[in-house]
């Protein structure tokens, strides 16, 4: 009888990610000591999310997507919010959490939405290697909702400097049989269909996440992981400088009052 | 005159981490495209935090510390809170932020405190290679505040399975001249002084962070980065399962009311 | 020219909520000193959200909705998460933020969704005082999406003890000409249509928010305000007791591992 | 045996704040239905924090302190962060949590520190009605740590417009025997000792919280509750306007890069 209650409580928190017993920590069935020394943080992320170890070439692609996301400038709310938080007398973890918390549908969700777009396009194409019709139909459907397609165009960069190197890596991976290339084809097909608007970082990382087999919501989850690096670096810089209570603009400029 | 105001506003958000112009993203002075393909997320973290690239052996040590921190089981509040959040209808980023937010002084701060302990010990020893006296004095001072030393002992593991592999990596790095070995010596000196209480994961990662030259607050910052991987994996598992509003215990057990 | 930049920066943060000059703080055009002494927090909330002062009877209804939301027990993730956070060495504000952060679409959004349901029903009815047809149509449409209607039924309470007193207050307010009664009629019409499932707290507070003229998203915003009181009280209790790192279940029960 | 496990799990989440059974919600022993109609949110906060109902005059003082804290302008990080969050595609609750999360030791902690200062002064004075010596000693001790005393002086307002009305309310409450007046005396004694630096909002609310018998950490907790109103109003204004991804400054001004 005791066992029944204990079991129900234990089951309430059941998980396939980790198992812990006195002296034992296993991640996805692997003793943690086997992961210390030859495993990178990115490999550990793949293992914990998918339950198996990645190959070196898969890791290279994932790292490129993550590194491409660490920081795109101090204007980003995730960065700015973390910096302001760091000056308010909270812990470094709280400052990071404040930055992560604003990576919402609009600020952190474009990669996820773009991967959904690609997936819908590829589902539409089915076995047909020619994506033209499926691209036209998918783009039209998405444009009914918004003239902006997630993953394409940038309000700041005429051409995102991360597009070419990321797509180049994917192309080489396709050539070497590491990935299939269907998401790359989908991304290029959309880009061609809406020319001259170029693919941006979210469109390029969505190609990578799709090729690697990650479901769309993890495009956001992995963006968060990558961006945490930039958030940490900016929050730490601000904390080290010791400024107190940083508002959004210099205090001598008073926000306009609009009754 | 315009330039003065513009400059003041631009300076208000000045940073040495990243520079962005149309078509340009530079991280610590390096064009981001140079980092896409041959740079891991861990290397990018080092670059953004310190302004220079690490060596391969430095990266191996940092990765080991980060991987050792990703997850030590579903009892950890950072993990449990993120899982509960994931069932409440918030974004994956909000669930991760909820987990990161609880990595406070007590849950995420032991590595930082332990690195402060080691640093104090090494400052006390100065040039003296014999750490005995400095260890005795430092341990005594810290024990006045609390009988528990941060980084040593564990309420759950008789011996933390991560201690030996992590210290082994540091020892090899010392042998190969990658790091100096002073923080390793400090950690072992404390462990010997308070035997039989063994070093735990926080004590071992503090050795690594100290050897690599990270200041104490970044021991917490880097713990947050590593643990974000585990938080993401657990939150995603919970979100995928689709459970709604997960309380802390099965609903048929009612928390005790203590007037 | 200077003025142009200054103006653009000032306009970037323009707001109609508050104006601040040296020695002056105005909230919605009222000097703050006029609000100190005769104004309750609830009245201030109304003023800041709507730009005008409420009547005493409006405040009574709003207070009832807010007080009805402060706490419905320690099983709620908002409460449990804040308690866990409070034991991790973060500030009391961080513990409260952790609790607020999980009041998402599922945990804090039912009031908002229910107010949308009522509004859709009333829009459908137009000038017709007989809500029967509009209710049938609206309930049918919502049930296509989910068999559960937001604001009705409870997995725990056979009949929510807050329903009757809240609806009684609204009825008296209708009788006295304080509110029109259309949202009360809508709520009762839905309840009759899906009998015997009774209205719950979210359905009853949505009636109040609707009668008072709040838009649906503020049903969630005001729920957050009310619940902050319960979150604060629970986090403070936990902090005062001084427990360290409270996991979700007693440590001797190990979560089930499900490979 | 079953009961033992169940009991341990139930005790793990024991609380004196609320009790819930099917059909029953009790807050501090009172059925919630008794609180709906004649109880304000502020009264509910008092009840949940202290376990008993306040008098009308106590509520008036508490409301004044809370209303004085709702908003002191759009420069405050709590307000600005919540506004930025609201434009990033997160829930209104997440935007509020982001604002609450930055009310740390520096941004939200001055009231708490000031109440500690007053308490230390009054402890030093003991039964002596003349606070001169205790004030001199306490101020000297605090000034060793920092030349700024929490609760006094303001970088923006030459004289905080909230000081006089709040202290006036306390004085009337002292005259009417509602509170003792010791914390008012302490605050005025400090103000006289460091003239001409005037008491600010944190110093005035600390007087109120002290007179009402709240422990120092709740000065921060109650500040958070009050400020949540302003955070909600600003986040809602921003959300309603529908702007997307609001950075800290207009995008045409690029933050300075300082290598």
JSON list of N, CA, C and O in Angstrom, two decimals, chain A residues 106-130:
[
{"chain": "A", "resi": 106, "resn": "UNK", "atom": "N", "xyz": [7.41, 36.76, -30.94]},
{"chain": "A", "resi": 106, "resn": "UNK", "atom": "CA", "xyz": [7.88, 37.75, -31.90]},
{"chain": "A", "resi": 106, "resn": "UNK", "atom": "C", "xyz": [9.40, 37.88, -31.89]},
{"chain": "A", "resi": 106, "resn": "UNK", "atom": "O", "xyz": [10.04, 38.01, -32.93]},
{"chain": "A", "resi": 107, "resn": "UNK", "atom": "N", "xyz": [10.00, 37.83, -30.70]},
{"chain": "A", "resi": 107, "resn": "UNK", "atom": "CA", "xyz": [11.44, 38.07, -30.59]},
{"chain": "A", "resi": 107, "resn": "UNK", "atom": "C", "xyz": [12.25, 36.78, -30.74]},
{"chain": "A", "resi": 107, "resn": "UNK", "atom": "O", "xyz": [13.38, 36.80, -31.20]},
{"chain": "A", "resi": 108, "resn": "UNK", "atom": "N", "xyz": [11.68, 35.64, -30.38]},
{"chain": "A", "resi": 108, "resn": "UNK", "atom": "CA", "xyz": [12.44, 34.40, -30.46]},
{"chain": "A", "resi": 108, "resn": "UNK", "atom": "C", "xyz": [11.75, 33.33, -31.29]},
{"chain": "A", "resi": 108, "resn": "UNK", "atom": "O", "xyz": [12.26, 32.22, -31.44]},
{"chain": "A", "resi": 109, "resn": "UNK", "atom": "N", "xyz": [10.58, 33.66, -31.83]},
{"chain": "A", "resi": 109, "resn": "UNK", "atom": "CA", "xyz": [9.76, 32.63, -32.44]},
{"chain": "A", "resi": 109, "resn": "UNK", "atom": "C", "xyz": [9.86, 32.51, -33.96]},
{"chain": "A", "resi": 109, "resn": "UNK", "atom": "O", "xyz": [9.28, 31.59, -34.55]},
{"chain": "A", "resi": 110, "resn": "UNK", "atom": "N", "xyz": [10.63, 33.41, -34.60]},
{"chain": "A", "resi": 110, "resn": "UNK", "atom": "CA", "xyz": [10.63, 33.40, -36.07]},
{"chain": "A", "resi": 110, "resn": "UNK", "atom": "C", "xyz": [11.22, 32.09, -36.62]},
{"chain": "A", "resi": 110, "resn": "UNK", "atom": "O", "xyz": [10.76, 31.57, -37.64]},
{"chain": "A", "resi": 111, "resn": "UNK", "atom": "N", "xyz": [12.25, 31.57, -35.96]},
{"chain": "A", "resi": 111, "resn": "UNK", "atom": "CA", "xyz": [12.85, 30.33, -36.42]},
{"chain": "A", "resi": 111, "resn": "UNK", "atom": "C", "xyz": [11.85, 29.18, -36.37]},
{"chain": "A", "resi": 111, "resn": "UNK", "atom": "O", "xyz": [11.73, 28.37, -37.30]},
{"chain": "A", "resi": 112, "resn": "UNK", "atom": "N", "xyz": [11.11, 29.14, -35.25]},
{"chain": "A", "resi": 112, "resn": "UNK", "atom": "CA", "xyz": [10.08, 28.11, -35.11]},
{"chain": "A", "resi": 112, "resn": "UNK", "atom": "C", "xyz": [9.02, 28.23, -36.21]},
{"chain": "A", "resi": 112, "resn": "UNK", "atom": "O", "xyz": [8.65, 27.24, -36.85]},
{"chain": "A", "resi": 113, "resn": "UNK", "atom": "N", "xyz": [8.56, 29.45, -36.43]},
{"chain": "A", "resi": 113, "resn": "UNK", "atom": "CA", "xyz": [7.52, 29.65, -37.45]},
{"chain": "A", "resi": 113, "resn": "UNK", "atom": "C", "xyz": [8.06, 29.32, -38.84]},
{"chain": "A", "resi": 113, "resn": "UNK", "atom": "O", "xyz": [7.34, 28.75, -39.67]},
{"chain": "A", "resi": 114, "resn": "UNK", "atom": "N", "xyz": [9.30, 29.67, -39.09]},
{"chain": "A", "resi": 114, "resn": "UNK", "atom": "CA", "xyz": [9.87, 29.40, -40.40]},
{"chain": "A", "resi": 114, "resn": "UNK", "atom": "C", "xyz": [10.02, 27.89, -40.62]},
{"chain": "A", "resi": 114, "resn": "UNK", "atom": "O", "xyz": [9.77, 27.39, -41.73]},
{"chain": "A", "resi": 115, "resn": "UNK", "atom": "N", "xyz": [10.39, 27.17, -39.56]},
{"chain": "A", "resi": 115, "resn": "UNK", "atom": "CA", "xyz": [10.49, 25.72, -39.70]},
{"chain": "A", "resi": 115, "resn": "UNK", "atom": "C", "xyz": [9.11, 25.10, -39.97]},
{"chain": "A", "resi": 115, "resn": "UNK", "atom": "O", "xyz": [8.98, 24.14, -40.73]},
{"chain": "A", "resi": 116, "resn": "UNK", "atom": "N", "xyz": [8.09, 25.70, -39.37]},
{"chain": "A", "resi": 116, "resn": "UNK", "atom": "CA", "xyz": [6.72, 25.24, -39.68]},
{"chain": "A", "resi": 116, "resn": "UNK", "atom": "C", "xyz": [6.39, 25.51, -41.15]},
{"chain": "A", "resi": 116, "resn": "UNK", "atom": "O", "xyz": [5.75, 24.69, -41.81]},
{"chain": "A", "resi": 117, "resn": "UNK", "atom": "N", "xyz": [6.80, 26.66, -41.62]},
{"chain": "A", "resi": 117, "resn": "UNK", "atom": "CA", "xyz": [6.58, 27.01, -43.03]},
{"chain": "A", "resi": 117, "resn": "UNK", "atom": "C", "xyz": [7.27, 25.99, -43.95]},
{"chain": "A", "resi": 117, "resn": "UNK", "atom": "O", "xyz": [6.65, 25.45, -44.88]},
{"chain": "A", "resi": 118, "resn": "UNK", "atom": "N", "xyz": [8.53, 25.73, -43.70]},
{"chain": "A", "resi": 118, "resn": "UNK", "atom": "CA", "xyz": [9.27, 24.76, -44.53]},
{"chain": "A", "resi": 118, "resn": "UNK", "atom": "C", "xyz": [8.58, 23.39, -44.48]},
{"chain": "A", "resi": 118, "resn": "UNK", "atom": "O", "xyz": [8.44, 22.69, -45.49]},
{"chain": "A", "resi": 119, "resn": "UNK", "atom": "N", "xyz": [8.20, 22.97, -43.26]},
{"chain": "A", "resi": 119, "resn": "UNK", "atom": "CA", "xyz": [7.62, 21.64, -43.11]},
{"chain": "A", "resi": 119, "resn": "UNK", "atom": "C", "xyz": [6.30, 21.54, -43.87]},
{"chain": "A", "resi": 119, "resn": "UNK", "atom": "O", "xyz": [6.00, 20.52, -44.50]},
{"chain": "A", "resi": 120, "resn": "UNK", "atom": "N", "xyz": [5.51, 22.61, -43.80]},
{"chain": "A", "resi": 120, "resn": "UNK", "atom": "CA", "xyz": [4.24, 22.62, -44.51]},
{"chain": "A", "resi": 120, "resn": "UNK", "atom": "C", "xyz": [4.48, 22.54, -46.02]},
{"chain": "A", "resi": 120, "resn": "UNK", "atom": "O", "xyz": [3.79, 21.80, -46.74]},
{"chain": "A", "resi": 121, "resn": "UNK", "atom": "N", "xyz": [5.48, 23.27, -46.48]},
{"chain": "A", "resi": 121, "resn": "UNK", "atom": "CA", "xyz": [5.84, 23.25, -47.90]},
{"chain": "A", "resi": 121, "resn": "UNK", "atom": "C", "xyz": [6.25, 21.84, -48.32]},
{"chain": "A", "resi": 121, "resn": "UNK", "atom": "O", "xyz": [5.80, 21.30, -49.34]},
{"chain": "A", "resi": 122, "resn": "UNK", "atom": "N", "xyz": [7.10, 21.21, -47.51]},
{"chain": "A", "resi": 122, "resn": "UNK", "atom": "CA", "xyz": [7.60, 19.87, -47.87]},
{"chain": "A", "resi": 122, "resn": "UNK", "atom": "C", "xyz": [6.49, 18.82, -47.77]},
{"chain": "A", "resi": 122, "resn": "UNK", "atom": "O", "xyz": [6.43, 17.89, -48.58]},
{"chain": "A", "resi": 123, "resn": "UNK", "atom": "N", "xyz": [5.61, 18.98, -46.80]},
{"chain": "A", "resi": 123, "resn": "UNK", "atom": "CA", "xyz": [4.46, 18.08, -46.74]},
{"chain": "A", "resi": 123, "resn": "UNK", "atom": "C", "xyz": [3.61, 18.23, -48.00]},
{"chain": "A", "resi": 123, "resn": "UNK", "atom": "O", "xyz": [3.11, 17.24, -48.56]},
{"chain": "A", "resi": 124, "resn": "UNK", "atom": "N", "xyz": [3.47, 19.47, -48.43]},
{"chain": "A", "resi": 124, "resn": "UNK", "atom": "CA", "xyz": [2.67, 19.73, -49.63]},
{"chain": "A", "resi": 124, "resn": "UNK", "atom": "C", "xyz": [3.30, 19.10, -50.87]},
{"chain": "A", "resi": 124, "resn": "UNK", "atom": "O", "xyz": [2.60, 18.59, -51.75]},
{"chain": "A", "resi": 125, "resn": "UNK", "atom": "N", "xyz": [4.63, 19.13, -50.92]},
{"chain": "A", "resi": 125, "resn": "UNK", "atom": "CA", "xyz": [5.31, 18.59, -52.10]},
{"chain": "A", "resi": 125, "resn": "UNK", "atom": "C", "xyz": [5.31, 17.06, -52.11]},
{"chain": "A", "resi": 125, "resn": "UNK", "atom": "O", "xyz": [5.34, 16.43, -53.17]},
{"chain": "A", "resi": 126, "resn": "UNK", "atom": "N", "xyz": [5.27, 16.47, -50.93]},
{"chain": "A", "resi": 126, "resn": "UNK", "atom": "CA", "xyz": [5.29, 15.01, -50.87]},
{"chain": "A", "resi": 126, "resn": "UNK", "atom": "C", "xyz": [6.53, 14.44, -51.53]},
{"chain": "A", "resi": 126, "resn": "UNK", "atom": "O", "xyz": [7.64, 14.91, -51.27]},
{"chain": "A", "resi": 127, "resn": "UNK", "atom": "N", "xyz": [6.35, 13.48, -52.41]},
{"chain": "A", "resi": 127, "resn": "UNK", "atom": "CA", "xyz": [7.51, 12.84, -53.06]},
{"chain": "A", "resi": 127, "resn": "UNK", "atom": "C", "xyz": [8.02, 13.63, -54.27]},
{"chain": "A", "resi": 127, "resn": "UNK", "atom": "O", "xyz": [9.04, 13.27, -54.85]},
{"chain": "A", "resi": 128, "resn": "UNK", "atom": "N", "xyz": [7.31, 14.66, -54.63]},
{"chain": "A", "resi": 128, "resn": "UNK", "atom": "CA", "xyz": [7.69, 15.42, -55.81]},
{"chain": "A", "resi": 128, "resn": "UNK", "atom": "C", "xyz": [8.99, 16.19, -55.58]},
{"chain": "A", "resi": 128, "resn": "UNK", "atom": "O", "xyz": [9.04, 17.05, -54.69]},
{"chain": "A", "resi": 129, "resn": "UNK", "atom": "N", "xyz": [10.05, 15.92, -56.32]},
{"chain": "A", "resi": 129, "resn": "UNK", "atom": "CA", "xyz": [11.29, 16.68, -56.12]},
{"chain": "A", "resi": 129, "resn": "UNK", "atom": "C", "xyz": [11.18, 18.13, -56.59]},
{"chain": "A", "resi": 129, "resn": "UNK", "atom": "O", "xyz": [11.96, 18.98, -56.16]},
{"chain": "A", "resi": 130, "resn": "UNK", "atom": "N", "xyz": [10.22, 18.44, -57.42]},
{"chain": "A", "resi": 130, "resn": "UNK", "atom": "CA", "xyz": [10.00, 19.82, -57.86]},
{"chain": "A", "resi": 130, "resn": "UNK", "atom": "C", "xyz": [9.12, 20.54, -56.84]},
{"chain": "A", "resi": 130, "resn": "UNK", "atom": "O", "xyz": [7.94, 20.19, -56.68]}
]
